[in-house]
């Protein structure tokens, strides 16, 4: 390259950069505030602010009162990631969430996280989702109890008192490799590669700021009936899972969404996520009689109806007794026990299968149990009610656990977790 | 060793004579493998490429000398001395690997692992170079019968040194080379698969990092001009890796055996390498 055309080349670059800066400031300068963020995003070719693109097929909205991936109709796949933070200050953590915001919007628009402008550096987006639509991708961000214990971040006074590691439950066999985390990203989509791609790119963009602690992929098979209506997916025990769940707005406000004054103010309209990696012993289950299988849940396998009822969505009546004075629902059944406490939760689980367990040769398969509730205590109450009694315990082992405070939804012009950082 | 890297393609056939020939056009078509519509241009970094070539030549001078000493000790049957010289002699090679590696025939002759050959359907008999002598010293426990291999190693090393004179160093060769050095660490050193008999992998590890760091040092002023935060981040991440490695240094300035590392240790090292690799791969921004 000669001296003179090098100059024009540099000029061109400069003016383009200046332009980007100006449009960036114009679009979101006030909301995002002055920071080095624009520079970071520019390196990724991402604008500071992006809107939901409603023209996109199979699209879940990013902006709203609540985060996506909670009330969102459950997708066929999840890629769940628990992360450790490496950043050393609150400001850096805030920058991270600011950086992730337009990236998450772009991903949920079915677009790459950024544009590649220079072929001498690796592509900005890893690219494996090119050509597919948004696939109903939802991305849910949360923060774990350990984040607030991290002294250098100075967030301890903002920890909600209900955000703690879950207590030890009877029969828990938790493995460090699947437990805890400072942050979580739950990416759900109707395509496994789209879900994986989302986490992979968010984590890569945050290189040096976070590291992966553990991840788990999961899947659901969602039947569609003759009228085109989606039905409840079955778990690996073949039982419909997710029948009894809060659905109305009132139920969601009662069970799932933190209301004003119920937690730290930064959590209003947020929700607490509990994740349990629960191994299901398929080998023993598969040699259990159909009768015993159904007794485990107190529901029929073929249509999911509760004992003594006809249809899946018929109300469960756990107090009902037969003519001999015995409960219709077996007293050790999962559903009977789950209903012995007042607490309710919203379950949004996925199955997983991750090869075989080395030392036993058993399937490493089970349920990536995910529930949302306005207080983790709701989960704890139910799990305690299941306790040692649940007949299902014979067939399952809890191996992983996490609890995360999922921020409220993001307003246009704001960023993920803003209320926490402005608190 | 890895499959044809960009850099291997660039110097394939090896002999682009002279300093900065005007081979810009052919180079461009070679590098543009996937990306098409991106606006990249060749940027001249003559001083930098010259500095890097000097570095590589110096390393290979020292490599030749160290190999000579190693081969002499080996052929004298002085196993202790040979074992002592083995890991440090290799470091010169590992530091300049982006260049040393560019000769498709010499690199395997000097540095192939048995596993690499077997993957290509060859056997122990086809095996030459440092790792075969490593096998002789640590596994077979003798030097007798390996004299020819030792002689060939020295001859190959000298040939490598001679041929490097002719290599045309390009900016993207340096930049890709730095990333390749880290990839070497990520794929074989961190798993203890480089020196499976001597377990001296950490020496190679350190040398690869030093090789990448040298490239960064040379390019640093240019990177600073373009993206000061990137330069700062790289300084930080190199320090991170070097600090971690320092935990495994021995009193004599060497490194502990790979077998002493726990899974936790290797995971921490691997993480630090990945955290360095991401910003390192952004050095190409100076070519924009
Ligand atoms: C591998 C583990 C598990 C399996 C296979 C499983 C399976 C089921 C099934 C088949 C049902 C009935 C259908 C439905 O209402 O969705 C059910 C209901 C339920 N499960 Fe689980 N479950 C598991 C773990 C848990 C855990 C850990 C909890 C919470 C601590 C839990 C809480 C509930 C609740 C609250 C209900 C609804 C009960 C009702 O109100 O009728 N489950 N589960």
XYZ file of C-alpha atoms and ligand atoms in Angstrom:
754
model
C 0.000 0.000 0.000
C 1.445 3.373 -0.898
C 1.596 6.283 1.505
C -1.145 8.245 -0.217
C -3.785 5.582 -0.435
C -3.016 4.576 3.114
C -4.035 8.068 4.088
C -7.353 8.027 2.322
C -7.941 4.611 3.784
C -7.391 5.930 7.296
C -9.574 8.954 6.608
C -12.384 6.745 5.513
C -12.115 4.695 8.657
C -12.027 7.730 10.818
C -15.092 9.307 9.400
C -17.024 6.076 9.603
C -16.046 5.747 13.205
C -17.032 9.306 13.962
C -20.375 8.667 12.347
C -21.008 5.556 14.399
C -20.227 7.449 17.528
C -22.699 10.155 16.668
C -25.557 7.879 15.734
C -24.841 5.848 18.859
C -25.084 8.886 21.060
C -28.186 10.118 19.302
C -30.073 6.878 19.630
C -29.363 5.899 23.170
C -26.943 8.354 24.665
C -29.244 9.449 27.428
C -30.435 6.057 28.494
C -27.117 4.254 28.362
C -25.113 7.101 29.768
C -21.528 7.977 29.106
C -19.219 5.015 29.260
C -16.701 3.041 27.289
C -19.516 0.759 26.255
C -19.955 2.213 22.796
C -16.356 1.263 22.086
C -16.856 -2.303 23.232
C -19.989 -2.763 21.192
C -18.469 -1.116 18.183
C -15.699 -3.669 18.249
C -18.446 -6.233 17.831
C -20.212 -4.198 15.178
C -23.278 -3.957 17.391
C -25.197 -0.707 17.744
C -25.751 0.556 21.304
C -29.484 0.132 20.972
C -31.622 -2.337 19.104
C -35.375 -2.838 18.942
C -37.371 -6.010 18.723
C -37.924 -6.675 15.041
C -41.568 -7.710 14.896
C -41.360 -8.654 11.239
C -39.248 -11.688 12.123
C -40.816 -15.182 12.070
C -41.157 -17.130 15.326
C -40.014 -14.258 17.437
C -40.241 -13.748 21.180
C -39.949 -10.142 22.329
C -36.974 -9.087 24.398
C -38.387 -5.887 25.865
C -41.301 -5.927 28.261
C -42.446 -5.891 31.863
C -40.915 -9.307 32.516
C -37.937 -11.119 31.051
C -38.608 -13.656 28.311
C -38.268 -17.362 28.998
C -40.481 -17.424 32.088
C -44.088 -16.919 31.005
C -43.037 -17.683 27.426
C -44.686 -20.860 26.176
C -42.092 -23.558 26.735
C -39.860 -24.223 23.729
C -38.464 -27.549 22.623
C -34.889 -26.841 23.745
C -32.869 -25.192 26.433
C -29.208 -24.465 26.861
C -28.696 -23.487 30.456
C -25.405 -21.945 31.544
C -24.179 -21.133 35.016
C -21.294 -18.655 34.963
C -18.638 -17.374 37.339
C -17.772 -13.712 37.121
C -14.158 -12.669 36.687
C -14.787 -8.920 36.687
C -13.544 -7.121 39.744
C -15.910 -4.198 40.127
C -19.556 -3.293 40.027
C -18.908 -0.911 37.132
C -17.399 -3.701 35.034
C -20.327 -5.973 35.810
C -22.713 -3.223 34.788
C -20.795 -2.772 31.516
C -21.149 -6.480 30.899
C -24.938 -6.378 31.141
C -25.027 -3.233 29.016
C -22.968 -5.007 26.385
C -25.176 -8.082 26.493
C -28.413 -6.108 26.057
C -28.275 -5.255 22.330
C -26.620 -8.620 21.669
C -29.528 -10.446 23.271
C -32.011 -8.381 21.259
C -30.132 -9.168 18.070
C -30.032 -12.890 18.852
C -33.758 -12.902 19.657
C -34.331 -11.142 16.330
C -32.693 -14.170 14.721
C -29.634 -12.108 13.808
C -25.926 -12.532 14.587
C -24.605 -10.633 17.598
C -22.617 -8.366 15.325
C -21.204 -7.721 11.890
C -17.765 -8.832 10.739
C -16.024 -5.958 8.985
C -12.428 -7.135 8.875
C -11.359 -10.485 7.504
C -8.097 -10.391 9.469
C -9.906 -11.043 12.720
C -12.225 -13.937 13.572
C -15.895 -13.435 12.675
C -17.759 -11.491 15.344
C -20.561 -14.039 15.470
C -19.646 -17.722 15.479
C -22.225 -18.187 12.745
C -23.903 -21.535 13.321
C -27.375 -19.962 13.472
C -27.130 -18.266 10.075
C -30.124 -18.917 7.878
C -32.626 -20.037 10.502
C -35.290 -17.694 11.865
C -35.545 -16.588 15.488
C -36.907 -20.026 16.535
C -38.696 -18.425 19.472
C -35.389 -17.848 21.209
C -35.776 -16.454 24.719
C -32.848 -15.431 26.895
C -33.232 -15.118 30.650
C -30.538 -13.577 32.837
C -30.206 -14.108 36.584
C -27.763 -13.587 39.433
C -26.895 -16.135 42.109
C -26.260 -15.737 45.844
C -22.473 -16.032 45.425
C -22.417 -12.826 43.363
C -23.441 -10.848 46.424
C -20.749 -12.472 48.561
C -18.060 -11.361 46.118
C -16.535 -8.498 48.115
C -14.895 -6.692 45.211
C -18.293 -6.140 43.581
C -19.685 -4.385 46.634
C -23.233 -5.661 46.148
C -23.754 -7.368 49.500
C -26.246 -4.780 50.777
C -28.411 -5.431 47.728
C -28.784 -9.159 48.292
C -32.423 -10.087 48.790
C -32.626 -12.055 52.026
C -34.470 -14.884 50.288
C -31.668 -15.390 47.764
C -29.574 -18.160 49.321
C -28.194 -21.503 48.247
C -30.954 -24.050 48.727
C -30.780 -26.070 51.939
C -29.686 -29.688 51.857
C -32.667 -31.951 51.165
C -32.921 -35.619 52.103
C -31.280 -37.841 49.496
C -29.546 -34.950 47.716
C -26.325 -36.061 46.012
C -25.217 -32.711 44.694
C -22.055 -32.554 42.627
C -19.928 -29.441 42.642
C -19.693 -29.734 38.843
C -23.423 -28.962 38.528
C -24.049 -26.648 41.437
C -24.167 -22.907 42.030
C -22.997 -20.016 39.895
C -22.706 -16.218 40.029
C -24.844 -15.644 36.928
C -27.106 -17.723 34.771
C -28.182 -17.511 31.175
C -31.167 -19.634 30.260
C -31.489 -19.772 26.472
C -34.604 -21.563 25.210
C -35.521 -22.039 21.555
C -37.355 -24.362 19.235
C -33.982 -25.450 17.919
C -31.042 -26.839 19.919
C -28.392 -25.080 17.864
C -30.062 -21.689 18.166
C -30.180 -22.045 21.964
C -26.551 -23.154 22.130
C -25.455 -20.422 19.748
C -26.967 -17.751 21.977
C -25.031 -18.821 25.063
C -21.840 -19.489 23.140
C -21.800 -15.995 21.658
C -22.769 -14.130 24.809
C -20.065 -15.956 26.749
C -17.474 -15.447 24.030
C -18.201 -11.734 23.832
C -17.634 -11.651 27.590
C -14.260 -13.386 27.421
C -12.154 -12.469 30.431
C -15.245 -11.171 32.224
C -17.044 -14.451 32.910
C -16.169 -18.112 32.735
C -18.488 -21.073 32.398
C -19.084 -22.989 35.604
C -21.468 -25.583 34.260
C -23.973 -25.997 31.485
C -26.766 -28.364 30.629
C -28.682 -28.807 27.405
C -32.250 -30.054 27.567
C -35.127 -30.946 25.287
C -38.873 -31.364 25.187
C -41.073 -33.122 22.702
C -44.228 -31.107 22.262
C -47.138 -33.011 20.705
C -49.612 -31.070 18.581
C -53.186 -32.392 18.439
C -55.563 -32.565 15.480
C -56.791 -29.040 16.069
C -53.222 -27.807 15.939
C -53.100 -27.171 19.667
C -49.900 -27.826 21.597
C -50.160 -30.461 24.300
C -48.202 -30.990 27.492
C -44.777 -32.544 26.815
C -43.875 -35.858 28.471
C -40.770 -36.337 30.602
C -38.504 -39.386 30.271
C -40.788 -41.368 32.600
C -43.394 -40.798 29.863
C -45.715 -38.787 32.101
C -47.105 -35.454 31.022
C -45.113 -32.861 32.921
C -46.345 -29.301 33.394
C -50.070 -29.911 33.625
C -50.690 -28.186 36.925
C -49.124 -24.746 36.565
C -50.136 -21.137 37.190
C -51.388 -19.627 33.934
C -53.744 -16.717 34.523
C -52.325 -13.263 35.106
C -53.531 -13.376 38.680
C -51.941 -16.753 39.323
C -48.681 -15.515 37.801
C -48.734 -12.454 40.056
C -49.517 -14.622 43.068
C -46.913 -17.285 42.378
C -44.211 -16.116 39.993
C -43.718 -12.356 39.660
C -42.218 -10.453 42.557
C -44.641 -7.656 43.433
C -43.636 -4.258 44.781
C -42.433 -4.592 48.363
C -42.063 -8.369 48.285
C -38.305 -8.398 47.740
C -35.548 -5.878 47.158
C -36.946 -3.126 44.912
C -34.632 -4.118 42.037
C -36.446 -7.464 41.862
C -39.963 -6.027 41.358
C -41.447 -7.814 38.300
C -38.582 -10.283 38.407
C -38.693 -13.889 39.536
C -36.500 -16.468 41.251
C -35.283 -19.386 39.170
C -34.528 -22.737 40.784
C -32.694 -25.281 38.665
C -32.149 -28.899 39.696
C -30.301 -31.418 37.591
C -32.170 -34.567 38.535
C -30.931 -37.912 37.298
C -33.771 -40.297 36.479
C -32.842 -43.948 36.878
C -34.378 -45.090 33.617
C -33.122 -48.649 34.024
C -35.081 -49.235 37.248
C -38.079 -47.247 36.067
C -38.354 -49.356 32.947
C -38.704 -52.521 35.019
C -41.494 -51.042 37.124
C -45.054 -52.207 36.440
C -47.434 -49.758 34.824
C -49.581 -49.788 37.965
C -46.606 -48.864 40.154
C -45.545 -46.193 37.673
C -48.967 -44.555 37.811
C -49.076 -44.866 41.618
C -45.818 -42.907 41.687
C -47.598 -39.835 40.377
C -51.281 -40.460 41.093
C -51.997 -39.787 37.460
C -52.666 -42.046 34.497
C -49.848 -42.463 32.063
C -51.852 -42.516 28.836
C -53.654 -39.188 29.168
C -52.249 -37.596 32.305
C -55.618 -37.443 34.092
C -55.476 -37.494 37.887
C -56.619 -40.706 39.589
C -60.403 -40.840 39.712
C -60.799 -38.302 36.871
C -61.217 -38.458 33.112
C -59.052 -35.783 31.574
C -55.597 -34.295 31.992
C -56.805 -30.892 33.122
C -59.539 -32.103 35.477
C -58.953 -30.699 38.929
C -56.866 -32.808 41.255
C -58.764 -33.564 44.467
C -56.144 -34.807 46.873
C -58.634 -35.020 49.766
C -61.028 -37.347 48.006
C -61.435 -40.814 49.523
C -62.950 -43.992 48.113
C -65.791 -46.005 49.719
C -63.251 -47.755 52.004
C -62.050 -44.434 53.307
C -58.708 -44.583 51.474
C -57.331 -41.594 49.607
C -57.864 -41.900 45.878
C -54.411 -40.460 45.295
C -51.735 -42.709 46.827
C -50.353 -40.960 49.913
C -46.796 -41.455 48.722
C -47.506 -40.178 45.239
C -45.618 -37.175 43.933
C -48.765 -35.168 43.226
C -50.412 -35.958 46.581
C -47.313 -34.853 48.472
C -46.680 -31.788 46.323
C -50.153 -30.605 47.283
C -49.682 -30.985 51.033
C -48.282 -27.468 51.282
C -49.851 -24.192 50.271
C -46.867 -23.060 48.230
C -47.155 -23.132 44.438
C -44.488 -22.784 41.758
C -44.332 -22.550 38.001
C -42.493 -25.499 36.486
C -40.726 -25.158 33.137
C -38.654 -28.306 32.889
C -36.678 -30.010 30.121
C -35.366 -33.538 29.766
C -31.670 -34.134 29.310
C -29.510 -36.979 28.152
C -25.741 -36.613 28.360
C -24.150 -39.963 27.579
C -23.593 -42.549 30.289
C -22.211 -42.303 33.782
C -18.658 -43.627 33.754
C -18.604 -45.739 36.851
C -22.057 -47.300 36.569
C -22.752 -47.396 32.860
C -26.216 -45.994 33.579
C -27.761 -43.350 31.361
C -26.816 -39.894 32.506
C -30.333 -38.739 31.763
C -33.121 -37.067 33.649
C -34.925 -33.825 34.198
C -33.419 -30.372 34.074
C -36.033 -29.164 36.525
C -36.519 -25.417 36.284
C -39.120 -23.574 38.316
C -39.985 -19.916 38.759
C -41.392 -18.453 41.930
C -41.439 -15.104 43.690
C -39.541 -16.615 46.586
C -37.239 -19.674 46.549
C -38.932 -20.715 49.789
C -41.911 -21.866 47.708
C -39.701 -24.478 46.069
C -38.172 -25.433 49.406
C -41.585 -25.963 50.989
C -42.670 -28.299 48.215
C -39.379 -30.181 48.105
C -39.609 -30.648 51.861
C -43.148 -31.970 51.482
C -41.882 -34.483 48.944
C -39.132 -35.248 51.433
C -38.311 -38.866 52.020
C -41.859 -39.983 51.329
C -42.138 -39.355 47.608
C -42.367 -42.736 45.877
C -40.576 -41.057 42.994
C -37.379 -40.849 45.118
C -36.765 -44.494 44.329
C -36.207 -43.546 40.723
C -34.401 -40.214 40.901
C -31.292 -38.557 42.364
C -30.788 -34.796 42.586
C -27.265 -34.119 41.283
C -27.160 -30.401 40.590
C -28.704 -27.252 41.996
C -28.820 -23.536 41.490
C -30.882 -20.556 42.481
C -30.854 -17.260 40.601
C -32.641 -13.964 40.951
C -33.914 -13.176 37.452
C -34.177 -9.457 36.816
C -37.425 -7.757 35.868
C -38.070 -7.132 32.192
C -36.097 -4.566 30.260
C -37.591 -1.278 29.085
C -36.550 0.070 25.697
C -33.466 2.205 26.185
C -32.580 0.480 29.422
C -30.364 -2.569 29.933
C -30.471 -5.907 31.706
C -30.367 -5.513 35.482
C -30.416 -1.705 35.451
C -32.460 -1.540 38.653
C -29.787 -3.492 40.521
C -27.008 -1.188 39.398
C -28.961 1.972 40.076
C -30.121 0.772 43.492
C 1.533 -30.176 14.539
C -1.570 -29.174 12.812
C -3.125 -29.325 9.429
C -2.329 -26.668 6.887
C -2.662 -23.353 8.570
C -3.015 -20.112 6.747
C 0.604 -19.531 7.332
C 1.559 -22.873 5.912
C -0.350 -21.959 2.797
C 1.406 -18.623 2.575
C 4.849 -20.082 2.607
C 4.000 -23.332 0.914
C 6.926 -24.258 -1.178
C 8.657 -22.052 1.265
C 10.735 -19.927 -0.934
C 9.593 -16.411 -1.545
C 12.946 -14.775 -1.981
C 13.861 -11.391 -0.616
C 12.338 -9.078 1.925
C 9.071 -7.510 0.929
C 8.419 -8.664 -2.563
C 5.340 -7.444 -4.268
C 3.358 -10.625 -3.914
C 0.457 -8.732 -2.391
C -2.061 -9.838 -4.955
C -1.495 -13.551 -4.706
C -1.429 -13.324 -0.948
C -4.747 -11.618 -0.834
C -6.477 -14.242 -2.876
C -5.020 -16.902 -0.602
C -6.173 -15.317 2.608
C -9.639 -14.581 1.341
C -10.974 -18.013 1.875
C -14.395 -17.339 3.314
C -15.016 -13.682 3.789
C -15.758 -11.841 0.630
C -17.588 -8.596 1.106
C -15.367 -7.271 3.881
C -13.268 -4.232 3.307
C -9.782 -5.330 4.199
C -6.549 -4.059 2.778
C -2.952 -5.031 3.202
C -1.197 -2.751 5.626
C 2.533 -2.481 5.447
C 4.342 -3.275 8.651
C 7.846 -3.566 7.303
C 9.658 -2.716 10.500
C 7.580 -5.181 12.472
C 7.960 -8.087 10.105
C 11.677 -7.423 9.934
C 11.950 -7.425 13.702
C 10.047 -10.668 13.903
C 12.211 -12.354 11.316
C 15.298 -11.339 13.265
C 13.778 -12.813 16.380
C 12.966 -16.079 14.634
C 16.427 -16.347 13.117
C 18.019 -15.737 16.476
C 15.840 -18.366 18.118
C 16.710 -20.879 15.453
C 20.420 -20.070 15.781
C 20.142 -20.925 19.420
C 18.015 -23.931 18.621
C 20.736 -25.282 16.350
C 23.360 -24.757 19.030
C 21.244 -26.332 21.748
C 20.382 -29.274 19.522
C 24.055 -29.793 18.826
C 24.768 -30.015 22.547
C 21.799 -32.286 23.101
C 22.783 -34.622 20.287
C 26.385 -34.726 21.511
C 25.315 -35.670 25.040
C 22.901 -38.197 23.647
C 25.470 -39.861 21.437
C 27.991 -39.860 24.271
C 25.446 -41.944 26.126
C 25.209 -39.264 28.840
C 21.542 -39.837 29.631
C 21.374 -37.386 32.546
C 22.838 -34.567 30.554
C 20.641 -35.334 27.562
C 17.522 -35.402 29.756
C 18.520 -32.072 31.229
C 19.043 -30.483 27.823
C 15.942 -31.893 26.160
C 13.248 -29.519 27.465
C 15.284 -26.325 27.226
C 16.613 -26.994 23.734
C 13.076 -27.468 22.478
C 11.990 -24.098 23.817
C 13.791 -22.213 21.034
C 11.857 -24.223 18.508
C 8.557 -23.784 20.286
C 9.028 -20.013 20.552
C 9.523 -19.638 16.832
C 7.032 -22.289 15.826
C 4.974 -20.091 13.480
C 8.052 -19.986 11.270
C 9.676 -23.299 12.069
C 6.401 -25.022 11.449
C 5.970 -23.573 8.018
C 8.118 -26.236 6.410
C 5.728 -29.110 5.929
C 8.481 -31.712 5.755
C 10.937 -30.483 8.371
C 8.459 -29.819 11.135
C 7.326 -33.440 11.453
C 10.875 -34.695 10.989
C 11.928 -32.663 14.017
C 8.846 -32.560 16.198
C 6.381 -35.354 15.321
C 4.800 -37.335 18.100
C 4.221 -41.025 17.555
C 0.481 -40.406 17.768
C 0.689 -37.986 14.813
C 2.412 -40.575 12.638
C 0.082 -43.362 13.630
C -2.850 -41.166 12.731
C -1.370 -41.008 9.236
C -0.872 -44.733 8.991
C 2.883 -44.655 9.648
C 4.752 -46.641 12.283
C 7.460 -46.260 14.869
C 10.062 -46.980 12.173
C 9.080 -43.838 10.262
C 9.434 -41.792 13.416
C 12.322 -39.321 13.808
C 13.163 -36.211 15.762
C 13.031 -34.955 19.316
C 10.136 -37.035 20.537
C 11.749 -40.269 19.376
C 14.822 -39.405 21.415
C 12.528 -38.482 24.283
C 11.150 -42.007 23.997
C 14.677 -43.436 23.979
C 15.692 -41.520 27.090
C 12.613 -41.853 29.279
C 10.863 -44.954 28.023
C 13.421 -47.240 26.421
C 16.081 -46.146 28.900
C 18.973 -46.296 26.422
C 20.637 -44.294 23.677
C 22.183 -47.224 21.815
C 20.525 -47.837 18.492
C 19.248 -44.273 18.221
C 22.466 -42.687 16.922
C 21.152 -42.319 13.409
C 18.022 -40.589 14.634
C 20.185 -38.188 16.609
C 22.350 -37.423 13.566
C 19.303 -36.844 11.424
C 17.807 -34.521 14.006
C 20.875 -32.333 13.904
C 20.956 -32.342 10.111
C 17.258 -31.444 9.913
C 17.728 -28.686 12.436
C 20.545 -27.149 10.409
C 18.505 -27.393 7.271
C 15.610 -25.663 8.986
C 17.870 -22.822 10.063
C 19.163 -22.428 6.526
C 15.745 -22.466 4.940
C 14.270 -19.912 7.303
C 16.487 -17.279 5.687
C 14.184 -17.422 2.704
C 10.877 -17.057 4.491
C 8.975 -13.895 3.799
C 7.361 -12.836 7.044
C 4.001 -11.112 6.554
C 1.896 -9.261 9.119
C -0.903 -11.781 9.007
C 1.626 -14.577 9.387
C 2.650 -12.965 12.653
C -0.899 -12.414 13.809
C -2.150 -15.847 12.907
C 1.073 -17.284 14.252
C 0.448 -15.800 17.675
C -3.013 -17.338 17.788
C -1.629 -20.643 16.483
C 0.899 -20.712 19.294
C -1.916 -20.453 21.790
C -3.912 -23.077 19.966
C -0.903 -25.381 20.282
C -1.041 -24.870 24.017
C -4.806 -25.420 24.157
C -4.795 -28.595 22.141
C -1.683 -30.504 23.176
C 0.346 -28.868 25.935
C -2.516 -28.379 28.340
C -3.470 -32.030 28.022
C 0.068 -33.328 28.541
C 0.079 -34.853 25.076
C 3.186 -33.106 23.788
C 5.835 -34.780 25.927
C 4.153 -37.982 26.998
C 7.370 -39.658 28.208
C 9.296 -36.805 29.820
C 6.228 -34.843 31.018
C 8.105 -31.627 30.323
C 5.053 -30.089 28.641
C 5.197 -26.938 30.723
C 8.499 -25.913 29.099
C 6.837 -26.078 25.696
C 3.835 -24.287 27.155
C 5.980 -21.433 28.420
C 7.895 -21.182 25.156
C 4.698 -20.997 23.097
C 3.459 -18.180 25.303
C 6.779 -16.365 24.994
C 6.561 -16.755 21.234
C 3.109 -15.200 21.166
C 4.135 -12.491 23.595
C 7.080 -11.556 21.393
C 4.723 -11.009 18.464
C 2.504 -8.876 20.648
C 5.495 -6.863 21.845
C 6.548 -6.129 18.293
C 3.041 -5.123 17.226
C 2.108 -3.370 20.443
C 2.756 0.231 19.299
C 0.565 -0.342 16.241
C -2.145 -1.956 18.331
C -2.027 0.928 20.786
C -2.571 3.407 17.996
C -5.606 1.561 16.779
C -7.161 0.238 19.959
C -5.456 1.159 23.202
C -7.902 -0.911 25.257
C -6.989 -4.031 23.304
C -3.290 -3.497 24.005
C -3.988 -3.017 27.669
C -6.205 -6.078 27.804
C -3.513 -8.186 26.147
C -0.840 -7.019 28.556
C -3.175 -7.953 31.360
C -4.038 -11.384 29.979
C -0.405 -12.290 29.230
C 0.443 -11.397 32.780
C -2.385 -13.581 33.963
C -1.030 -16.629 32.149
C 2.560 -15.950 33.157
C 1.602 -15.501 36.800
C -0.203 -18.823 36.773
C 2.727 -20.581 35.121
C 5.100 -19.101 37.675
C 3.398 -21.256 40.301
C 4.901 -24.298 38.658
C 8.456 -23.030 38.282
C 11.188 -25.017 40.005
C 14.179 -23.568 41.829
C 16.478 -24.106 38.869
C 14.209 -22.059 36.611
C 12.595 -25.113 35.069
C 9.077 -26.459 35.433
C 7.490 -29.253 37.423
C 6.424 -32.425 35.702
C 3.051 -32.306 33.988
C 2.007 -35.236 36.167
C 2.092 -32.919 39.189
C -0.807 -30.860 37.856
C -4.315 -31.517 39.130
C -7.434 -31.159 36.997
C -8.043 -27.916 38.790
C -4.595 -26.629 37.806
C -5.003 -27.509 34.146
C -8.484 -26.052 34.050
C -7.237 -22.754 35.465
C -4.401 -22.684 32.920
C -6.752 -23.559 30.058
C -9.136 -20.806 31.100
C -6.331 -18.266 31.243
C -5.215 -19.320 27.754
C -8.726 -18.936 26.369
C -9.072 -15.533 27.967
C -5.839 -14.516 26.291
C -6.782 -16.114 22.982
C -9.915 -14.054 22.402
C -8.239 -10.607 22.528
C -5.148 -12.020 20.818
C -7.300 -12.989 17.854
C -8.327 -9.332 17.591
C -4.799 -8.158 16.779
C -5.790 -8.358 13.109
C -7.611 -5.114 13.700
C -4.352 -3.325 12.850
C -4.549 -4.709 9.327
C -7.925 -3.119 8.771
C -37.296 -36.003 38.011
C -38.030 -35.296 38.819
C -39.493 -35.036 38.659
C -40.410 -35.643 37.858
C -40.180 -36.790 36.900
C -41.674 -34.990 38.102
C -42.839 -35.335 37.465
C -44.082 -34.760 37.730
C -45.309 -35.158 37.118
C -45.462 -36.261 36.098
C -46.295 -34.385 37.616
C -47.775 -34.436 37.292
C -48.196 -33.608 36.119
C -48.131 -32.141 36.327
O -48.907 -31.538 37.063
O -47.215 -31.539 35.730
C -45.669 -33.477 38.547
C -46.319 -32.511 39.253
C -45.726 -31.652 40.122
N -44.390 -31.658 40.506
Fe -42.982 -32.864 39.804
N -41.501 -34.016 39.034
C -40.187 -34.006 39.394
C -39.586 -33.198 40.322
C -40.251 -32.233 41.036
C -39.625 -31.344 41.978
C -38.151 -31.340 42.355
C -40.611 -30.531 42.437
C -40.509 -29.380 43.429
C -39.923 -29.413 44.534
C -41.830 -30.905 41.788
C -43.041 -30.292 41.993
C -44.220 -30.640 41.379
C -45.462 -29.920 41.582
C -45.683 -28.714 42.459
C -46.417 -30.571 40.797
C -47.873 -30.199 40.638
C -48.686 -30.848 41.708
C -50.121 -30.409 41.626
O -50.376 -29.289 42.053
O -50.922 -31.189 41.129
N -41.580 -31.925 40.950
N -44.304 -33.723 38.603
